[in-house]
CSV table of C-alpha atoms in Angstrom, one decimal:
chain,number,residue,atom,x,y,z
U,1025,MET,CA,66.9,-13.1,-53.6
U,1026,ASN,CA,65.8,-16.6,-54.6
U,1027,LEU,CA,69.0,-18.6,-54.3
U,1028,ARG,CA,68.7,-21.3,-56.9
U,1029,THR,CA,72.3,-21.7,-58.1
U,1030,VAL,CA,75.6,-21.0,-56.4
U,1031,MET,CA,78.9,-21.0,-58.3
U,1032,VAL,CA,82.0,-21.7,-56.2
U,1033,ILE,CA,85.3,-20.6,-57.8
U,1034,GLY,CA,88.2,-22.8,-56.6
U,1035,ALA,CA,87.8,-26.6,-56.0
U,1036,GLY,CA,90.4,-26.9,-53.3
U,1037,GLN,CA,89.8,-27.8,-49.6
U,1038,MET,CA,87.7,-24.7,-48.9
U,1039,GLY,CA,85.9,-24.5,-52.3
U,1040,SER,CA,84.9,-28.1,-52.3
U,1041,GLY,CA,83.7,-27.8,-48.7
U,1042,ILE,CA,81.6,-24.8,-49.6
U,1043,ALA,CA,80.1,-26.6,-52.6
U,1044,GLN,CA,79.3,-29.6,-50.4
U,1045,VAL,CA,77.3,-27.6,-47.8
U,1046,PHE,CA,75.3,-25.7,-50.4
U,1047,ALA,CA,74.5,-29.0,-52.3
U,1048,MET,CA,73.5,-30.6,-49.0
U,1049,ALA,CA,71.2,-27.6,-48.4
U,1050,GLU,CA,69.4,-28.4,-51.7
U,1051,VAL,CA,71.0,-25.6,-53.6
U,1052,ASN,CA,72.3,-26.3,-57.1
U,1053,VAL,CA,76.1,-25.8,-57.3
U,1054,ILE,CA,78.5,-25.1,-60.1
U,1055,LEU,CA,82.0,-26.0,-58.9
U,1056,HIS,CA,84.7,-24.3,-60.9
U,1057,ASP,CA,88.5,-24.6,-61.3
U,1058,GLN,CA,90.8,-23.7,-64.1
U,1059,GLU,CA,91.8,-27.3,-64.7
U,1060,GLU,CA,89.6,-30.4,-65.2
U,1061,GLU,CA,91.8,-32.4,-63.0
U,1062,ALA,CA,91.5,-29.9,-60.1
U,1063,VAL,CA,87.7,-29.8,-60.3
U,1064,GLN,CA,87.5,-33.6,-60.4
U,1065,LYS,CA,89.7,-33.8,-57.3
U,1066,GLY,CA,87.3,-31.4,-55.6
U,1067,VAL,CA,84.3,-33.6,-56.4
U,1068,GLN,CA,86.2,-36.7,-55.2
U,1069,SER,CA,86.9,-34.9,-51.9
U,1070,ILE,CA,83.2,-34.2,-51.5
U,1071,GLU,CA,82.4,-37.8,-52.3
U,1072,ARG,CA,84.9,-39.0,-49.6
U,1073,ASN,CA,83.3,-36.7,-47.1
U,1074,LEU,CA,79.9,-37.9,-47.9
U,1075,ASP,CA,81.0,-41.6,-47.7
U,1076,ARG,CA,82.3,-41.0,-44.2
U,1077,SER,CA,79.0,-39.4,-43.2
U,1078,VAL,CA,77.2,-42.5,-44.6
U,1079,SER,CA,79.5,-44.9,-42.8
U,1080,LYS,CA,78.8,-43.1,-39.5
U,1081,GLY,CA,75.1,-43.2,-40.1
U,1082,LYS,CA,74.8,-39.4,-40.3
U,1083,ILE,CA,73.3,-39.4,-43.8
U,1084,SER,CA,71.7,-42.0,-46.1
U,1085,GLU,CA,73.0,-43.2,-49.4
U,1086,GLU,CA,70.0,-41.3,-50.9
U,1087,VAL,CA,71.1,-38.0,-49.4
U,1088,LYS,CA,74.7,-38.6,-50.7
U,1089,ALA,CA,73.4,-39.3,-54.2
U,1090,SER,CA,71.1,-36.3,-54.3
U,1091,THR,CA,73.9,-34.1,-52.9
U,1092,LEU,CA,76.3,-35.2,-55.7
U,1093,GLY,CA,73.5,-34.8,-58.2
U,1094,ARG,CA,73.2,-31.1,-57.5
U,1095,ILE,CA,76.9,-30.4,-58.2
U,1096,GLU,CA,77.9,-29.5,-61.8
U,1097,VAL,CA,81.6,-28.9,-62.7
U,1098,ALA,CA,83.0,-26.2,-64.9
U,1099,THR,CA,86.4,-24.9,-66.1
U,1100,GLU,CA,85.1,-21.6,-67.6
U,1101,LEU,CA,84.1,-18.5,-65.6
U,1102,LYS,CA,81.3,-17.7,-68.1
U,1103,LYS,CA,79.3,-20.4,-66.3
U,1104,ALA,CA,78.7,-17.5,-63.8
U,1105,GLN,CA,75.9,-16.5,-66.2
U,1106,GLN,CA,73.7,-19.1,-64.4
U,1107,ALA,CA,74.5,-18.1,-60.8
U,1108,ASP,CA,72.5,-16.1,-58.3
U,1109,LEU,CA,75.5,-16.1,-55.9
U,1110,VAL,CA,79.2,-16.6,-56.8
U,1111,ILE,CA,81.7,-17.4,-54.0
U,1112,GLU,CA,85.4,-17.1,-54.7
U,1113,ALA,CA,87.7,-19.5,-52.8
U,1114,ILE,CA,91.1,-19.2,-54.5
U,1115,VAL,CA,94.6,-18.3,-53.5
U,1116,GLU,CA,95.0,-15.5,-51.0
U,1117,SER,CA,96.4,-12.9,-53.5
U,1118,MET,CA,94.7,-9.6,-54.0
U,1119,GLU,CA,95.8,-9.3,-57.7
U,1120,VAL,CA,94.5,-12.8,-58.5
U,1121,LYS,CA,91.2,-12.1,-56.8
U,1122,LYS,CA,90.8,-8.8,-58.5
U,1123,ALA,CA,91.3,-10.4,-61.9
U,1124,VAL,CA,88.7,-13.1,-61.1
U,1125,PHE,CA,86.1,-10.6,-59.8
U,1126,LYS,CA,86.5,-8.4,-62.8
U,1127,SER,CA,85.7,-11.4,-65.0
U,1128,LEU,CA,82.8,-12.5,-62.8
U,1129,ASP,CA,81.4,-9.0,-62.9
U,1130,HIS,CA,81.3,-9.3,-66.7
U,1131,TYR,CA,79.7,-12.8,-66.8
U,1132,ALA,CA,77.3,-12.9,-63.7
U,1133,PRO,CA,73.8,-11.6,-64.1
U,1134,SER,CA,73.1,-8.2,-62.7
U,1135,HIS,CA,71.2,-9.5,-59.7
U,1136,ALA,CA,74.0,-11.9,-58.6
U,1137,VAL,CA,76.0,-11.3,-55.4
U,1138,LEU,CA,79.7,-11.7,-55.7
U,1139,ALA,CA,81.3,-13.1,-52.4
U,1140,SER,CA,84.9,-13.8,-51.4
U,1141,ASN,CA,86.0,-16.4,-48.9
U,1142,THR,CA,89.2,-14.4,-48.3
U,1143,SER,CA,90.5,-14.8,-44.8
U,1144,SER,CA,92.2,-11.4,-44.5
U,1145,LEU,CA,92.1,-9.2,-47.6
U,1146,SER,CA,90.0,-6.1,-48.1
U,1147,ILE,CA,86.5,-6.6,-49.5
U,1148,THR,CA,86.4,-2.9,-50.4
U,1149,GLU,CA,89.5,-3.2,-52.6
U,1150,ILE,CA,88.2,-6.4,-54.2
U,1151,ALA,CA,84.8,-4.7,-54.9
U,1152,SER,CA,86.6,-1.7,-56.5
U,1153,VAL,CA,87.2,-3.6,-59.8
U,1154,THR,CA,83.5,-4.3,-60.3
U,1155,GLU,CA,80.6,-2.3,-61.5
U,1156,ARG,CA,78.5,-3.6,-58.6
U,1157,PRO,CA,80.5,-2.8,-55.4
U,1158,GLU,CA,77.2,-2.8,-53.5
U,1159,LYS,CA,76.8,-6.5,-54.3
U,1160,VAL,CA,80.3,-7.6,-53.2
U,1161,ILE,CA,80.8,-9.0,-49.8
U,1162,GLY,CA,83.0,-11.3,-47.7
U,1163,MET,CA,81.7,-14.7,-46.8
U,1164,HIS,CA,84.6,-16.3,-44.7
U,1165,PHE,CA,83.9,-19.9,-44.0
U,1166,MET,CA,86.0,-21.8,-41.4
U,1167,ASN,CA,87.9,-25.0,-42.2
U,1168,PRO,CA,86.7,-27.8,-42.4
U,1169,VAL,CA,83.6,-26.2,-43.9
U,1170,PRO,CA,81.1,-29.1,-43.4
U,1171,ILE,CA,81.8,-29.1,-39.7
U,1172,MET,CA,82.5,-25.6,-38.5
U,1173,LYS,CA,79.5,-23.5,-37.8
U,1174,LEU,CA,80.9,-19.9,-38.1
U,1175,VAL,CA,80.7,-17.7,-41.2
U,1176,GLU,CA,82.2,-14.3,-40.9
U,1177,ILE,CA,80.3,-11.9,-43.1
U,1178,ILE,CA,82.4,-8.9,-44.1
U,1179,ARG,CA,80.8,-5.7,-45.4
U,1180,GLY,CA,82.9,-3.6,-47.7
U,1181,LEU,CA,82.5,0.2,-47.7
U,1182,GLN,CA,79.8,0.0,-50.4
U,1183,THR,CA,78.1,-3.3,-49.5
U,1184,SER,CA,74.4,-2.7,-49.4
U,1185,ASP,CA,72.0,-3.8,-46.6
U,1186,GLU,CA,70.2,-5.9,-49.1
U,1187,THR,CA,73.4,-7.8,-50.0
U,1188,TYR,CA,74.2,-8.3,-46.3
U,1189,GLU,CA,70.7,-9.7,-45.6
U,1190,THR,CA,70.9,-12.0,-48.6
U,1191,ILE,CA,74.2,-13.5,-47.4
U,1192,LYS,CA,73.0,-13.7,-43.8
U,1193,GLU,CA,69.9,-15.7,-44.9
U,1194,ALA,CA,72.1,-17.9,-47.1
U,1195,THR,CA,74.3,-18.6,-44.2
U,1196,GLU,CA,71.4,-19.5,-41.9
U,1197,HIS,CA,70.0,-21.7,-44.7
U,1198,LEU,CA,73.2,-23.8,-44.3
U,1199,SER,CA,72.5,-24.1,-40.6
U,1200,LYS,CA,75.6,-22.0,-39.9
U,1201,THR,CA,76.0,-18.9,-37.7
U,1202,PRO,CA,76.6,-15.6,-39.4
U,1203,VAL,CA,78.7,-13.0,-37.6
U,1204,GLU,CA,78.9,-9.5,-39.1
U,1205,VAL,CA,82.5,-8.1,-39.1
U,1206,LYS,CA,83.9,-4.8,-40.5
U,1207,ASP,CA,86.4,-4.6,-43.3
U,1208,PHE,CA,89.7,-4.5,-41.4
U,1209,PRO,CA,92.8,-6.7,-42.1
U,1210,GLY,CA,92.3,-10.2,-40.8
U,1211,PHE,CA,88.7,-9.4,-39.7
U,1212,VAL,CA,88.2,-10.9,-36.2
U,1213,SER,CA,89.1,-14.6,-36.6
U,1214,ASN,CA,92.5,-14.2,-38.1
U,1215,ARG,CA,93.4,-11.0,-36.4
U,1216,VAL,CA,93.2,-12.9,-33.1
U,1217,LEU,CA,94.3,-16.4,-34.3
U,1218,MET,CA,97.2,-15.7,-36.5
U,1219,PRO,CA,99.3,-13.6,-34.0
U,1220,MET,CA,98.8,-16.5,-31.5
U,1221,ILE,CA,100.1,-19.0,-34.1
U,1222,ASN,CA,103.0,-16.6,-35.0
U,1223,GLU,CA,103.9,-16.3,-31.3
U,1224,ALA,CA,103.9,-20.1,-31.0
U,1225,ILE,CA,106.3,-20.2,-33.9
U,1226,TYR,CA,108.5,-17.6,-32.2
U,1227,ALA,CA,108.6,-19.8,-29.1
U,1228,VAL,CA,110.0,-22.6,-31.2
U,1229,TYR,CA,112.4,-20.3,-33.1
U,1230,GLU,CA,113.8,-18.8,-29.8
U,1231,GLY,CA,114.2,-22.3,-28.3
U,1232,VAL,CA,111.7,-21.8,-25.5
U,1233,ALA,CA,110.2,-25.2,-26.1
U,1234,SER,CA,109.9,-27.9,-28.8
U,1235,ILE,CA,107.1,-28.0,-31.4
U,1236,GLU,CA,105.4,-30.8,-29.6
U,1237,ASP,CA,105.7,-29.1,-26.2
U,1238,VAL,CA,104.3,-25.8,-27.4
U,1239,ASP,CA,101.3,-27.7,-28.8
U,1240,GLU,CA,100.9,-29.7,-25.6
U,1241,VAL,CA,100.9,-26.5,-23.4
U,1242,MET,CA,98.1,-25.0,-25.4
U,1243,LYS,CA,96.0,-28.2,-25.5
U,1244,LEU,CA,96.3,-29.1,-21.9
U,1245,GLY,CA,96.7,-25.6,-20.4
U,1246,MET,CA,94.2,-23.7,-22.6
U,1247,ASN,CA,91.9,-26.5,-23.5
U,1248,HIS,CA,92.5,-26.0,-27.3
U,1249,PRO,CA,91.4,-29.0,-29.3
U,1250,MET,CA,94.7,-28.9,-31.2
U,1251,GLY,CA,97.9,-27.1,-30.7
U,1252,PRO,CA,98.7,-23.9,-32.7
U,1253,LEU,CA,101.5,-25.5,-34.7
U,1254,THR,CA,99.3,-28.5,-35.7
U,1255,LEU,CA,96.6,-26.0,-36.6
U,1256,ALA,CA,99.1,-24.0,-38.7
U,1257,ASP,CA,100.0,-27.1,-40.6
U,1258,PHE,CA,96.3,-27.8,-41.2
U,1259,ILE,CA,95.6,-24.2,-42.4
U,1260,GLY,CA,98.8,-24.2,-44.5
U,1261,LEU,CA,101.9,-22.3,-43.5
U,1262,ASP,CA,101.9,-20.4,-46.8
U,1263,THR,CA,98.4,-19.1,-45.9
U,1264,CYS,CA,99.5,-18.3,-42.4
U,1265,LEU,CA,102.4,-16.2,-43.8
U,1266,SER,CA,100.2,-14.5,-46.3
U,1267,ILE,CA,97.7,-13.5,-43.5
U,1268,MET,CA,100.5,-12.2,-41.2
U,1269,GLU,CA,101.9,-10.1,-44.1
U,1270,VAL,CA,98.4,-8.6,-44.7
U,1271,LEU,CA,98.1,-7.8,-40.9
U,1272,HIS,CA,101.7,-6.3,-40.8
U,1273,ASP,CA,101.1,-4.2,-43.9
U,1274,GLY,CA,97.6,-3.2,-43.0
U,1275,PHE,CA,98.3,-2.1,-39.4
U,1276,GLY,CA,102.0,-1.2,-39.6
U,1277,ASP,CA,102.5,-2.7,-36.2
U,1278,SER,CA,105.6,-4.7,-35.3
U,1279,LYS,CA,103.5,-7.1,-33.3
U,1280,TYR,CA,102.3,-8.6,-36.6
U,1281,ARG,CA,105.8,-9.2,-37.9
U,1282,PRO,CA,105.9,-12.8,-39.3
U,1283,CYS,CA,108.4,-15.0,-37.5
U,1284,PRO,CA,111.5,-15.7,-39.6
U,1285,LEU,CA,111.1,-19.4,-39.0
U,1286,LEU,CA,107.6,-19.3,-40.6
U,1287,LYS,CA,109.2,-17.5,-43.7
U,1288,GLN,CA,111.9,-20.1,-43.9
U,1289,TYR,CA,109.5,-23.1,-43.8
U,1290,VAL,CA,107.5,-21.5,-46.6
U,1291,GLN,CA,110.7,-20.8,-48.6
U,1292,ALA,CA,111.5,-24.5,-48.2
U,1293,GLY,CA,108.1,-25.5,-49.6
U,1294,TRP,CA,107.1,-26.9,-46.2
U,1295,TYR,CA,103.5,-25.7,-46.4
U,1296,GLY,CA,102.0,-28.2,-43.9
U,1297,LYS,CA,99.7,-31.2,-44.1
U,1298,LYS,CA,98.7,-30.6,-47.8
U,1299,VAL,CA,102.3,-31.2,-49.0
U,1300,GLY,CA,103.2,-33.8,-46.3
U,1301,ARG,CA,105.6,-31.6,-44.4
U,1302,GLY,CA,105.3,-28.6,-42.1
U,1303,PHE,CA,106.1,-28.4,-38.4
U,1304,TYR,CA,105.2,-32.1,-38.4
U,1305,ASP,CA,106.1,-34.8,-41.0
U,1306,TYR,CA,103.0,-36.3,-42.6
U,1307,SER,CA,104.8,-38.4,-45.2
U,1308,VAL,CA,104.3,-41.5,-43.1
U,1309,GLU,CA,100.6,-41.1,-42.9
U,1310,GLU,CA,98.2,-42.6,-45.5
């Protein structure tokens, strides 16, 4: 497939990052969100990222300008009519994703591949609401998208070899590394990562050590670049809880039971860095 235009659904942290890397790879991008304010915030986030790269000498002002020039914004899903590939990067809710994919299936041209950036949900189930399940696939980018090299590619039950090869090539075009993963809850990345984060939260919940000390043990003892609780704040505690619930429901194994403290933080609205409070307090930062 000749990949001329990619539409990204969702202009948040992940969606704007995906839009940025495609635009930097000289692909035209339509960045979509339901509200004009949200989509403009996404563009502003991309511009800040590019400004940092310019200031560090990684890219030129010309590259920044040409990258931004390839990004068009939209608030209507019917813009998918122009896309060769649509990547959904919205809230981690099966029902919401199904509704979006049903609409995308209606609007997108018949050759277009429909991909989800879901971090844990079933690609097979998402594909079931479309008339093109063979062209539905998971394309799970890591956060922050412009920096992280991995893309998990998840094949649903009916995903075709042609669709897989298209997404593999698109991933390589972005100078990222594709890894093929089967359609199981949490795939590989979050099936391994989230129980570790959940166990770190249990260590705090049970009074084994403080938040700071749990993070320090994992950084100094396991050589992790950041502690699991800092990472949880960065991912979003609401997202962490959602993924743990998917793992618990999908496997029916008590080892995936979300820690009560994680649930309590989410109930309090302490979602992490994006709201200024999670396991750490970010309200004093810029």
